[in-house]
mmCIF file of C-alpha atoms in Angstrom:
data_model
loop_
_atom_site.group_PDB
_atom_site.id
_atom_site.type_symbol
_atom_site.label_atom_id
_atom_site.label_comp_id
_atom_site.label_asym_id
_atom_site.label_seq_id
_atom_site.Cartn_x
_atom_site.Cartn_y
_atom_site.Cartn_z
ATOM 1 C CA MET A 1 -7.230 13.674 -63.089
ATOM 2 C CA LEU A 2 -3.949 12.342 -63.189
ATOM 3 C CA SER A 3 -2.930 15.696 -61.761
ATOM 4 C CA LYS A 4 -4.866 15.876 -59.166
ATOM 5 C CA LEU A 5 -4.063 12.322 -57.968
ATOM 6 C CA THR A 6 -0.335 13.094 -58.029
ATOM 7 C CA THR A 7 -1.027 16.389 -55.953
ATOM 8 C CA LEU A 8 -2.984 14.475 -53.296
ATOM 9 C CA THR A 9 -0.245 12.016 -53.104
ATOM 10 C CA THR A 10 2.473 14.270 -52.835
ATOM 11 C CA LEU A 11 0.421 16.431 -49.928
ATOM 12 C CA LEU A 12 -0.107 13.075 -48.019
ATOM 13 C CA ALA A 13 3.320 12.073 -48.304
ATOM 14 C CA ALA A 14 4.499 15.734 -46.934
ATOM 15 C CA LEU A 15 2.227 15.565 -44.009
ATOM 16 C CA SER A 16 3.476 12.288 -43.156
ATOM 17 C CA THR A 17 6.994 13.413 -43.292
ATOM 18 C CA ALA A 18 6.327 16.730 -41.274
ATOM 19 C CA SER A 19 4.537 14.851 -38.551
ATOM 20 C CA PRO A 20 5.537 11.504 -37.923
ATOM 21 C CA LEU A 21 3.886 9.448 -35.140
ATOM 22 C CA PRO A 22 5.847 8.603 -32.161
ATOM 23 C CA THR A 23 7.111 5.103 -32.163
ATOM 24 C CA SER A 24 7.820 4.544 -28.481
ATOM 25 C CA PRO A 25 5.380 4.750 -25.624
ATOM 26 C CA THR A 26 8.060 6.875 -23.741
ATOM 27 C CA THR A 27 8.413 9.431 -26.386
ATOM 28 C CA PRO A 28 7.612 12.735 -24.612
ATOM 29 C CA LEU A 29 5.273 13.945 -27.388
ATOM 30 C CA LEU A 30 2.608 11.559 -26.455
ATOM 31 C CA ARG A 31 1.551 10.271 -23.191
ATOM 32 C CA ARG A 32 -0.300 6.820 -23.716
ATOM 33 C CA GLN A 33 -2.696 5.365 -21.273
ATOM 34 C CA ALA A 34 -1.261 2.274 -20.286
ATOM 35 C CA ALA A 35 -4.127 0.457 -18.516
ATOM 36 C CA THR A 36 -7.778 1.001 -17.127
ATOM 37 C CA LEU A 37 -8.745 -1.236 -14.114
ATOM 38 C CA CYS A 38 -12.384 -1.369 -13.359
ATOM 39 C CA ASP A 39 -12.850 -4.820 -11.931
ATOM 40 C CA GLN A 40 -12.679 -5.361 -7.847
ATOM 41 C CA TYR A 41 -9.301 -6.498 -7.878
ATOM 42 C CA ALA A 42 -8.112 -5.400 -11.549
ATOM 43 C CA TYR A 43 -4.283 -5.416 -11.811
ATOM 44 C CA TYR A 44 -1.635 -4.207 -13.886
ATOM 45 C CA ALA A 45 2.365 -4.235 -13.679
ATOM 46 C CA ALA A 46 5.089 -2.582 -15.783
ATOM 47 C CA ASN A 47 8.722 -1.061 -15.138
ATOM 48 C CA GLY A 48 9.162 -2.018 -11.532
ATOM 49 C CA TYR A 49 5.604 -0.899 -10.225
ATOM 50 C CA GLU A 50 2.248 -2.613 -9.754
ATOM 51 C CA PHE A 51 -1.214 -1.037 -9.764
ATOM 52 C CA ASN A 52 -4.328 -2.486 -8.209
ATOM 53 C CA ASN A 53 -7.980 -0.950 -8.264
ATOM 54 C CA ASN A 54 -8.500 -3.104 -4.968
ATOM 55 C CA ASN A 55 -12.037 -2.392 -3.993
ATOM 56 C CA TRP A 56 -11.833 -4.565 -1.101
ATOM 57 C CA GLY A 57 -14.449 -2.692 0.842
ATOM 58 C CA LYS A 58 -17.084 -2.291 -1.578
ATOM 59 C CA GLY A 59 -19.495 -4.532 0.104
ATOM 60 C CA SER A 60 -19.943 -1.834 2.752
ATOM 61 C CA ALA A 61 -21.455 0.464 0.282
ATOM 62 C CA SER A 62 -25.003 1.086 -0.659
ATOM 63 C CA SER A 63 -23.979 2.181 -3.957
ATOM 64 C CA GLY A 64 -20.695 3.203 -5.932
ATOM 65 C CA SER A 65 -18.131 2.058 -8.373
ATOM 66 C CA GLN A 66 -14.230 2.800 -9.022
ATOM 67 C CA CYS A 67 -11.665 2.679 -11.936
ATOM 68 C CA THR A 68 -8.162 3.260 -11.945
ATOM 69 C CA THR A 69 -6.032 4.444 -14.838
ATOM 70 C CA VAL A 70 -2.466 4.093 -15.328
ATOM 71 C CA GLN A 71 -1.217 6.868 -17.320
ATOM 72 C CA SER A 72 2.414 6.073 -17.720
ATOM 73 C CA THR A 73 5.244 3.965 -16.271
ATOM 74 C CA SER A 74 9.055 4.338 -16.461
ATOM 75 C CA GLN A 75 11.819 3.336 -14.171
ATOM 76 C CA SER A 76 11.916 6.635 -12.783
ATOM 77 C CA GLY A 77 8.179 6.967 -11.735
ATOM 78 C CA VAL A 78 4.955 6.820 -12.783
ATOM 79 C CA SER A 79 1.439 8.626 -13.100
ATOM 80 C CA TRP A 80 -1.865 7.386 -12.533
ATOM 81 C CA SER A 81 -5.366 8.208 -11.200
ATOM 82 C CA THR A 82 -8.401 6.783 -9.655
ATOM 83 C CA SER A 83 -12.049 7.996 -9.954
ATOM 84 C CA TRP A 84 -14.751 6.950 -7.654
ATOM 85 C CA THR A 85 -18.261 7.441 -6.284
ATOM 86 C CA TRP A 86 -19.303 5.502 -3.173
ATOM 87 C CA GLN A 87 -22.424 6.026 -0.736
ATOM 88 C CA GLY A 88 -23.316 4.250 2.653
ATOM 89 C CA GLY A 89 -21.310 3.013 5.165
ATOM 90 C CA GLN A 90 -19.752 6.217 5.865
ATOM 91 C CA ASP A 91 -17.023 5.124 8.413
ATOM 92 C CA ASN A 92 -16.084 2.175 6.379
ATOM 93 C CA VAL A 93 -13.225 2.251 3.779
ATOM 94 C CA LYS A 94 -14.275 1.116 0.152
ATOM 95 C CA SER A 95 -10.938 0.418 -1.551
ATOM 96 C CA TYR A 96 -7.492 1.276 -1.355
ATOM 97 C CA ALA A 97 -6.273 1.844 -5.096
ATOM 98 C CA ASN A 98 -2.636 2.117 -5.338
ATOM 99 C CA ALA A 99 0.666 2.007 -6.943
ATOM 100 C CA GLY A 100 3.263 -0.260 -5.343
ATOM 101 C CA LYS A 101 6.887 -0.671 -5.900
ATOM 102 C CA GLN A 102 7.755 -4.275 -6.893
ATOM 103 C CA PHE A 103 10.878 -5.941 -5.424
ATOM 104 C CA SER A 104 12.402 -9.221 -4.601
ATOM 105 C CA LYS A 105 11.119 -11.370 -1.611
ATOM 106 C CA GLY A 106 13.090 -11.763 1.468
ATOM 107 C CA LEU A 107 14.272 -8.326 2.132
ATOM 108 C CA LYS A 108 14.537 -7.779 6.022
ATOM 109 C CA ILE A 109 13.791 -4.159 6.998
ATOM 110 C CA SER A 110 17.266 -3.928 9.183
ATOM 111 C CA ASN A 111 19.133 -4.632 5.783
ATOM 112 C CA ILE A 112 17.519 -2.025 3.718
ATOM 113 C CA ARG A 113 19.611 1.358 3.878
ATOM 114 C CA SER A 114 16.946 3.574 2.636
ATOM 115 C CA MET A 115 13.061 3.479 1.117
ATOM 116 C CA THR A 116 13.365 6.977 -0.685
ATOM 117 C CA THR A 117 9.991 8.210 -2.262
ATOM 118 C CA SER A 118 8.415 11.371 -3.640
ATOM 119 C CA ILE A 119 4.865 12.083 -5.051
ATOM 120 C CA THR A 120 2.698 15.015 -6.237
ATOM 121 C CA TRP A 121 -0.879 14.656 -6.291
ATOM 122 C CA ASP A 122 -4.138 16.095 -6.224
ATOM 123 C CA TYR A 123 -8.003 15.314 -5.315
ATOM 124 C CA GLN A 124 -10.872 16.832 -7.311
ATOM 125 C CA PRO A 125 -13.370 17.657 -5.630
ATOM 126 C CA ARG A 126 -12.386 17.972 -2.081
ATOM 127 C CA ASP A 127 -15.761 17.664 -0.586
ATOM 128 C CA LEU A 128 -15.542 13.923 0.373
ATOM 129 C CA ARG A 129 -14.244 11.571 2.982
ATOM 130 C CA ALA A 130 -11.059 9.955 2.114
ATOM 131 C CA ASN A 131 -7.286 9.656 3.036
ATOM 132 C CA VAL A 132 -4.300 9.752 0.852
ATOM 133 C CA ALA A 133 -1.584 7.550 2.370
ATOM 134 C CA TYR A 134 1.433 5.284 1.816
ATOM 135 C CA ASP A 135 0.881 1.785 3.021
ATOM 136 C CA VAL A 136 3.744 -0.806 4.027
ATOM 137 C CA PHE A 137 3.394 -4.443 5.272
ATOM 138 C CA THR A 138 6.028 -6.133 7.039
ATOM 139 C CA ALA A 139 5.979 -9.680 8.513
ATOM 140 C CA ALA A 140 8.686 -12.093 10.012
ATOM 141 C CA ASP A 141 7.696 -14.624 7.466
ATOM 142 C CA PRO A 142 9.319 -13.310 4.012
ATOM 143 C CA ASN A 143 6.709 -15.230 2.087
ATOM 144 C CA HIS A 144 3.615 -13.827 3.819
ATOM 145 C CA ALA A 145 0.411 -13.020 1.872
ATOM 146 C CA THR A 146 0.545 -9.573 0.443
ATOM 147 C CA SER A 147 -3.046 -8.668 1.666
ATOM 148 C CA SER A 148 -1.637 -8.304 5.454
ATOM 149 C CA GLY A 149 1.462 -8.533 7.580
ATOM 150 C CA ASP A 150 2.470 -8.603 10.978
ATOM 151 C CA TYR A 151 2.754 -4.831 11.187
ATOM 152 C CA GLU A 152 1.122 -2.208 8.970
ATOM 153 C CA LEU A 153 2.806 1.273 8.654
ATOM 154 C CA MET A 154 0.649 4.062 7.272
ATOM 155 C CA ILE A 155 1.815 7.570 6.372
ATOM 156 C CA TRP A 156 -1.341 9.818 5.863
ATOM 157 C CA LEU A 157 -0.375 12.510 3.513
ATOM 158 C CA ALA A 158 -4.138 13.903 3.842
ATOM 159 C CA ARG A 159 -7.106 13.359 6.180
ATOM 160 C CA ILE A 160 -10.158 14.643 4.119
ATOM 161 C CA GLY A 161 -13.712 15.044 5.798
ATOM 162 C CA GLY A 162 -12.726 13.942 9.283
ATOM 163 C CA VAL A 163 -12.042 10.463 8.799
ATOM 164 C CA TYR A 164 -9.523 8.846 11.434
ATOM 165 C CA PRO A 165 -6.912 6.053 11.489
ATOM 166 C CA ILE A 166 -7.074 2.929 13.329
ATOM 167 C CA GLY A 167 -6.302 3.208 17.247
ATOM 168 C CA ASN A 168 -5.527 6.222 19.307
ATOM 169 C CA LYS A 169 -2.985 8.988 19.349
ATOM 170 C CA VAL A 170 0.078 8.152 21.464
ATOM 171 C CA THR A 171 2.567 10.797 20.862
ATOM 172 C CA THR A 172 3.890 13.730 18.060
ATOM 173 C CA VAL A 173 7.114 13.301 16.722
ATOM 174 C CA ASN A 174 9.381 14.621 14.016
ATOM 175 C CA ILE A 175 10.494 12.348 11.318
ATOM 176 C CA ALA A 176 12.037 13.116 8.001
ATOM 177 C CA GLY A 177 11.695 16.713 8.617
ATOM 178 C CA TYR A 178 7.817 16.515 9.286
ATOM 179 C CA ASN A 179 5.905 16.645 12.331
ATOM 180 C CA TRP A 180 3.275 13.725 12.938
ATOM 181 C CA ASP A 181 0.769 12.786 15.103
ATOM 182 C CA LEU A 182 1.158 8.821 15.804
ATOM 183 C CA TYR A 183 -1.806 6.430 16.212
ATOM 184 C CA VAL A 184 -1.603 3.089 17.145
ATOM 185 C CA GLY A 185 -4.035 0.216 17.262
ATOM 186 C CA PRO A 186 -4.921 -3.208 15.651
ATOM 187 C CA ASN A 187 -6.164 -4.237 12.257
ATOM 188 C CA GLY A 188 -7.037 -7.703 12.791
ATOM 189 C CA SER A 189 -3.869 -9.623 13.585
ATOM 190 C CA MET A 190 -1.997 -6.648 12.535
ATOM 191 C CA LYS A 191 -0.623 -3.878 14.566
ATOM 192 C CA VAL A 192 -1.020 -0.745 12.791
ATOM 193 C CA PHE A 193 1.413 2.540 13.213
ATOM 194 C CA SER A 194 -0.376 5.584 11.404
ATOM 195 C CA PHE A 195 1.446 8.931 10.968
ATOM 196 C CA LEU A 196 -0.545 12.068 10.130
ATOM 197 C CA PRO A 197 0.692 15.463 9.684
ATOM 198 C CA SER A 198 0.073 17.064 13.121
ATOM 199 C CA ASP A 199 -0.905 20.542 11.809
ATOM 200 C CA GLY A 200 -3.693 18.800 9.727
ATOM 201 C CA SER A 201 -2.027 19.885 6.519
ATOM 202 C CA TRP A 202 -2.281 17.931 3.293
ATOM 203 C CA LYS A 203 0.928 17.094 1.575
ATOM 204 C CA PHE A 204 0.549 17.622 -1.874
ATOM 205 C CA SER A 205 4.111 17.384 -2.557
ATOM 206 C CA PHE A 206 5.856 14.763 -0.425
ATOM 207 C CA ASN A 207 9.549 13.482 -0.422
ATOM 208 C CA ALA A 208 11.018 11.461 2.315
ATOM 209 C CA ASP A 209 13.123 8.183 3.349
ATOM 210 C CA VAL A 210 10.359 5.775 4.762
ATOM 211 C CA LYS A 211 13.224 3.702 6.345
ATOM 212 C CA GLN A 212 13.211 6.469 8.890
ATOM 213 C CA PHE A 213 9.869 5.868 10.072
ATOM 214 C CA PHE A 214 10.840 2.076 10.875
ATOM 215 C CA THR A 215 14.194 3.215 12.596
ATOM 216 C CA TRP A 216 12.189 5.398 14.839
ATOM 217 C CA LEU A 217 9.712 2.904 15.857
ATOM 218 C CA ALA A 218 12.069 0.292 16.383
ATOM 219 C CA GLN A 219 14.076 2.690 18.976
ATOM 220 C CA ASN A 220 10.806 4.079 20.466
ATOM 221 C CA GLN A 221 7.756 1.551 20.009
ATOM 222 C CA GLY A 222 9.375 -1.686 20.125
ATOM 223 C CA TYR A 223 8.866 -2.616 16.724
ATOM 224 C CA PRO A 224 11.276 -5.801 15.930
ATOM 225 C CA ILE A 225 13.226 -4.383 13.086
ATOM 226 C CA ASN A 226 15.553 -7.330 12.732
ATOM 227 C CA ASP A 227 12.833 -9.958 12.558
ATOM 228 C CA GLN A 228 10.464 -8.077 9.927
ATOM 229 C CA HIS A 229 10.606 -8.549 6.152
ATOM 230 C CA LEU A 230 9.094 -6.090 3.644
ATOM 231 C CA ILE A 231 5.968 -7.526 2.223
ATOM 232 C CA VAL A 232 4.287 -4.362 0.004
ATOM 233 C CA PHE A 233 5.299 -0.846 -0.415
ATOM 234 C CA GLN A 234 2.379 1.004 -1.550
ATOM 235 C CA GLN A 235 0.992 4.530 -2.084
ATOM 236 C CA GLY A 236 -2.816 5.436 -2.968
ATOM 237 C CA THR A 237 -5.855 6.586 -1.362
ATOM 238 C CA GLU A 238 -8.620 5.100 1.126
ATOM 239 C CA PRO A 239 -12.295 6.515 0.050
ATOM 240 C CA PHE A 240 -14.958 6.214 2.562
ATOM 241 C CA THR A 241 -17.962 8.157 0.845
ATOM 242 C CA GLY A 242 -18.328 10.873 -1.734
ATOM 243 C CA GLY A 243 -17.861 11.594 -5.526
ATOM 244 C CA PRO A 244 -17.823 11.734 -8.095
ATOM 245 C CA ALA A 245 -14.136 12.209 -7.180
ATOM 246 C CA LYS A 246 -10.883 11.675 -8.886
ATOM 247 C CA TYR A 247 -7.479 11.404 -7.060
ATOM 248 C CA THR A 248 -4.544 12.107 -9.609
ATOM 249 C CA VAL A 249 -1.136 11.310 -9.154
ATOM 250 C CA SER A 250 1.072 13.428 -11.683
ATOM 251 C CA ASN A 251 4.362 11.708 -10.412
ATOM 252 C CA TYR A 252 5.274 8.905 -8.126
ATOM 253 C CA ASN A 253 8.354 6.941 -7.617
ATOM 254 C CA ALA A 254 9.736 4.703 -4.960
ATOM 255 C CA ASN A 255 13.166 3.011 -4.341
ATOM 256 C CA ILE A 256 14.556 0.488 -2.198
ATOM 257 C CA ASN A 257 18.173 0.887 -1.500
ATOM 258 C CA LEU A 258 20.534 -1.769 -0.013
#
């Protein structure tokens, strides 16, 4: 009996030594789930990024739900996903689950040197109505509520299932090495500039300086760049109808350089 206990103890000690558990959530051997967000406006923040389930339009659905999962965060970027099913109100946005870059209030767009970002994402399945887009609010008041702004800049990486942006197409332009159709229209009191890939492609990998869009708008669309402050700098997806569907971001980063 004593020899069996000794053998078992020795074996357990050997296994523990051979396969130690990671002691840090950033250890590359283990990707720990950071948070699951299922309440309407469930929120999580870490390492300079913030996440919101943001089911702001769920009232227009006849049925459905959505949960957002934060997989990992670091100073160099994040990975996350959102899963949803929405029915009814096919032309109404149900949510904007997103990852946003945190920053100090009071940043004037004209004083920002660059807003560099990159992303790699996927949607499964793809038989749905949704978009994948960056969403940036600016306002003259640096303390403006983060739920809106004076101006809204959207950069669509995908238009799925025949959905359309706010407003009407006004021109086609090349910015940051991509060709875009620009739509302009009102969202409440905000003026919205939406850039969509002019060839209809889905940009599963995207790398750009968002400041270039603001510079172009200032030069060509009367955007008051010297009077506007950055309110939110986000990336996510707007579901209309479909599902069960899952939007997965394997890597996203954003940087604001002064």
